[in-house]
Coordinates of C-alpha atoms and ligand atoms in Angstrom, one line a residue:
M248 CA 95.7 109.6 106.1
K249 CA 93.5 112.5 104.9
H250 CA 93.0 111.8 101.2
P251 CA 91.7 108.8 99.2
T252 CA 94.5 106.2 99.0
W253 CA 95.2 103.2 96.8
V254 CA 95.2 99.8 98.5
F255 CA 96.8 96.9 96.6
G256 CA 94.9 93.7 97.0
Y257 CA 96.6 90.4 96.2
G258 CA 94.5 87.9 98.1
S259 CA 90.8 88.0 99.2
L260 CA 90.6 91.7 98.6
I261 CA 90.7 91.0 94.9
W262 CA 87.3 89.1 94.9
R263 CA 85.6 90.0 98.2
Q264 CA 84.8 93.7 98.5
D265 CA 82.8 94.2 101.7
F266 CA 84.0 97.8 101.6
A267 CA 83.3 100.9 99.6
Y268 CA 85.7 102.1 97.0
I269 CA 85.9 105.0 94.5
D270 CA 87.9 103.2 91.8
S271 CA 89.4 99.8 91.1
R272 CA 92.1 98.8 88.6
R273 CA 94.3 95.9 87.6
A274 CA 97.7 96.6 89.1
Y275 CA 101.0 95.1 90.2
I276 CA 103.8 95.6 92.6
D277 CA 107.5 94.7 92.1
G278 CA 109.9 92.9 94.4
W279 CA 107.3 90.8 96.1
A280 CA 105.9 87.2 95.7
R281 CA 102.5 86.0 96.9
R282 CA 102.8 82.9 99.1
F283 CA 100.3 80.7 101.1
W284 CA 102.5 81.1 104.1
Q285 CA 100.2 83.0 106.5
G286 CA 98.0 81.2 109.1
S287 CA 94.4 82.1 109.3
H288 CA 92.8 81.7 112.7
D289 CA 89.7 83.6 111.8
H290 CA 88.6 83.8 108.1
R291 CA 89.7 80.3 106.8
G292 CA 90.6 78.4 110.0
V293 CA 90.3 78.4 113.8
H294 CA 92.9 78.8 116.6
S295 CA 93.3 75.1 117.0
D296 CA 93.6 74.4 113.3
P297 CA 94.6 77.5 111.3
G298 CA 94.1 77.6 107.5
R299 CA 96.5 79.0 105.0
V300 CA 96.1 82.3 103.3
V301 CA 98.4 84.5 101.3
T302 CA 101.0 87.1 102.3
L303 CA 103.9 88.7 100.5
V304 CA 107.5 87.7 100.8
E305 CA 110.4 89.7 99.5
A306 CA 111.4 88.5 96.0
P307 CA 113.8 90.8 94.1
G308 CA 113.0 90.8 90.4
K309 CA 109.6 89.2 90.8
R310 CA 106.2 90.9 90.1
C311 CA 102.9 90.3 92.0
H312 CA 99.7 91.0 90.1
G313 CA 96.5 92.0 91.8
R314 CA 93.8 94.6 91.9
A315 CA 94.1 98.0 93.5
F316 CA 91.2 100.0 95.1
L317 CA 91.0 103.7 95.7
I318 CA 89.4 104.1 99.1
E319 CA 88.4 107.0 101.5
P320 CA 90.4 107.2 104.7
H321 CA 87.6 105.9 107.0
V322 CA 87.5 102.6 105.1
F323 CA 90.8 101.7 106.7
E324 CA 89.0 101.1 110.0
H325 CA 87.1 98.3 108.4
L326 CA 90.1 96.8 106.5
D327 CA 92.3 97.0 109.6
E328 CA 89.7 94.9 111.4
R329 CA 89.3 92.4 108.5
E330 CA 93.1 92.0 108.2
I331 CA 93.7 91.8 111.9
N332 CA 95.2 88.3 112.0
G333 CA 98.9 89.3 111.6
Y334 CA 98.6 91.8 108.7
E335 CA 100.0 95.3 108.9
R336 CA 99.8 98.3 106.5
N337 CA 102.9 98.8 104.5
H338 CA 103.7 101.6 102.0
V339 CA 104.2 100.4 98.4
E340 CA 104.5 101.7 94.9
I341 CA 101.5 100.5 92.9
Y342 CA 101.9 100.1 89.1
F343 CA 99.0 100.4 86.6
D344 CA 99.0 100.1 82.9
G345 CA 101.0 103.2 82.1
S346 CA 101.1 105.0 85.5
Q347 CA 102.1 104.5 89.1
E348 CA 100.8 105.7 92.5
P349 CA 102.0 105.4 96.1
G350 CA 99.7 103.2 98.1
V351 CA 99.3 100.8 100.9
V352 CA 99.3 97.0 101.1
Y353 CA 98.3 94.7 103.9
R354 CA 101.2 92.4 104.5
A355 CA 101.8 89.7 107.2
A356 CA 105.4 89.9 108.1
L357 CA 107.6 86.8 108.7
D358 CA 107.7 87.4 112.4
N359 CA 104.0 87.8 113.0
F360 CA 102.3 85.5 115.5
A361 CA 100.2 83.7 112.8
F362 CA 103.0 83.2 110.3
L363 CA 103.4 79.5 109.1
G364 CA 106.0 79.8 106.4
D365 CA 106.8 77.3 103.7
A366 CA 105.8 73.6 103.9
P367 CA 105.8 70.6 101.5
L368 CA 103.0 71.1 98.9
D369 CA 101.2 67.9 100.0
E370 CA 101.1 69.2 103.6
M371 CA 99.7 72.6 102.5
V372 CA 97.1 70.9 100.3
A373 CA 96.0 68.6 103.2
Q374 CA 95.7 71.6 105.5
I375 CA 93.8 73.7 103.0
K376 CA 91.4 70.9 102.3
R377 CA 90.7 70.4 106.0
C378 CA 90.3 73.9 107.3
A379 CA 87.4 76.4 107.4
G380 CA 86.7 79.6 109.3
K381 CA 84.1 82.4 109.6
S382 CA 84.5 83.4 105.9
G383 CA 84.2 79.8 104.6
R384 CA 86.3 76.9 103.4
N385 CA 90.0 77.3 102.9
I386 CA 89.6 75.5 99.6
D387 CA 87.3 78.2 98.3
Y388 CA 89.9 80.9 99.2
V389 CA 92.4 79.1 96.8
L390 CA 89.8 78.5 94.1
E391 CA 88.5 82.1 94.2
L392 CA 92.0 83.5 94.2
A393 CA 93.0 81.4 91.2
Q394 CA 89.8 82.3 89.3
S395 CA 90.1 86.0 90.0
L396 CA 93.7 86.0 88.8
R397 CA 92.6 84.4 85.6
E398 CA 89.9 87.1 85.2
L399 CA 92.7 89.7 85.6
D400 CA 94.7 87.8 83.0
A401 CA 97.4 87.4 85.6
S402 CA 99.6 84.4 86.2
D403 CA 101.0 83.1 89.5
P404 CA 102.5 79.6 89.4
H405 CA 102.4 79.1 93.2
V406 CA 98.6 79.7 93.3
F407 CA 97.9 77.7 90.2
E408 CA 99.9 74.8 91.3
L409 CA 98.0 74.6 94.6
E410 CA 94.7 75.0 92.8
A411 CA 95.6 72.1 90.5
L412 CA 96.6 69.8 93.4
I413 CA 93.4 70.7 95.3
R414 CA 91.2 69.9 92.3
D415 CA 93.1 66.7 91.5
E416 CA 92.7 64.7 94.7
Ligands
LIG768 C1 94.9 91.1 100.4 O1 93.9 90.5 99.9 O2 95.5 92.0 99.8 C2 95.4 90.7 101.8 C3 95.4 89.3 102.1 C4 94.0 88.7 102.2 O3 93.1 89.2 102.9 O4 93.8 87.6 101.6

């Protein structure tokens, strides 16, 4: 890539910017759903006890809200390292209020080594409450994500349901 590129953030990229960006906007992508189905052996867990973080799963007719960042090409080196645990760059069409741009999203595919998939909610909650990694507690990942989605005025029942269960117990 030679030119500034839009990157769509739907997980920790929304609230943790340890990278430089030229512009940032509320955005969404279509046909994808955010799910806590990816294992984290680094940021929110360890190899022997991985935490749960979000990836995107195909969901025709669904919309995933997040925040997009316009970045210089060299910033990808840092993001590739940060998202190393199973994530790959995919091309995606990113929609803004009234416009759209081609861009990139980091997605952990269903066949990656760290993929966990679906599980009963109570099991997910127990795992999230137990796990922590180099970026902090898995619980805080869920709470930060839910809070940042509210700040974007964006809804995601899957995230908000997990947040409520974590706060409840
Ligand atoms: C993203 O935020 O877009 C990728 C997933 C993550 O790092 O949580």
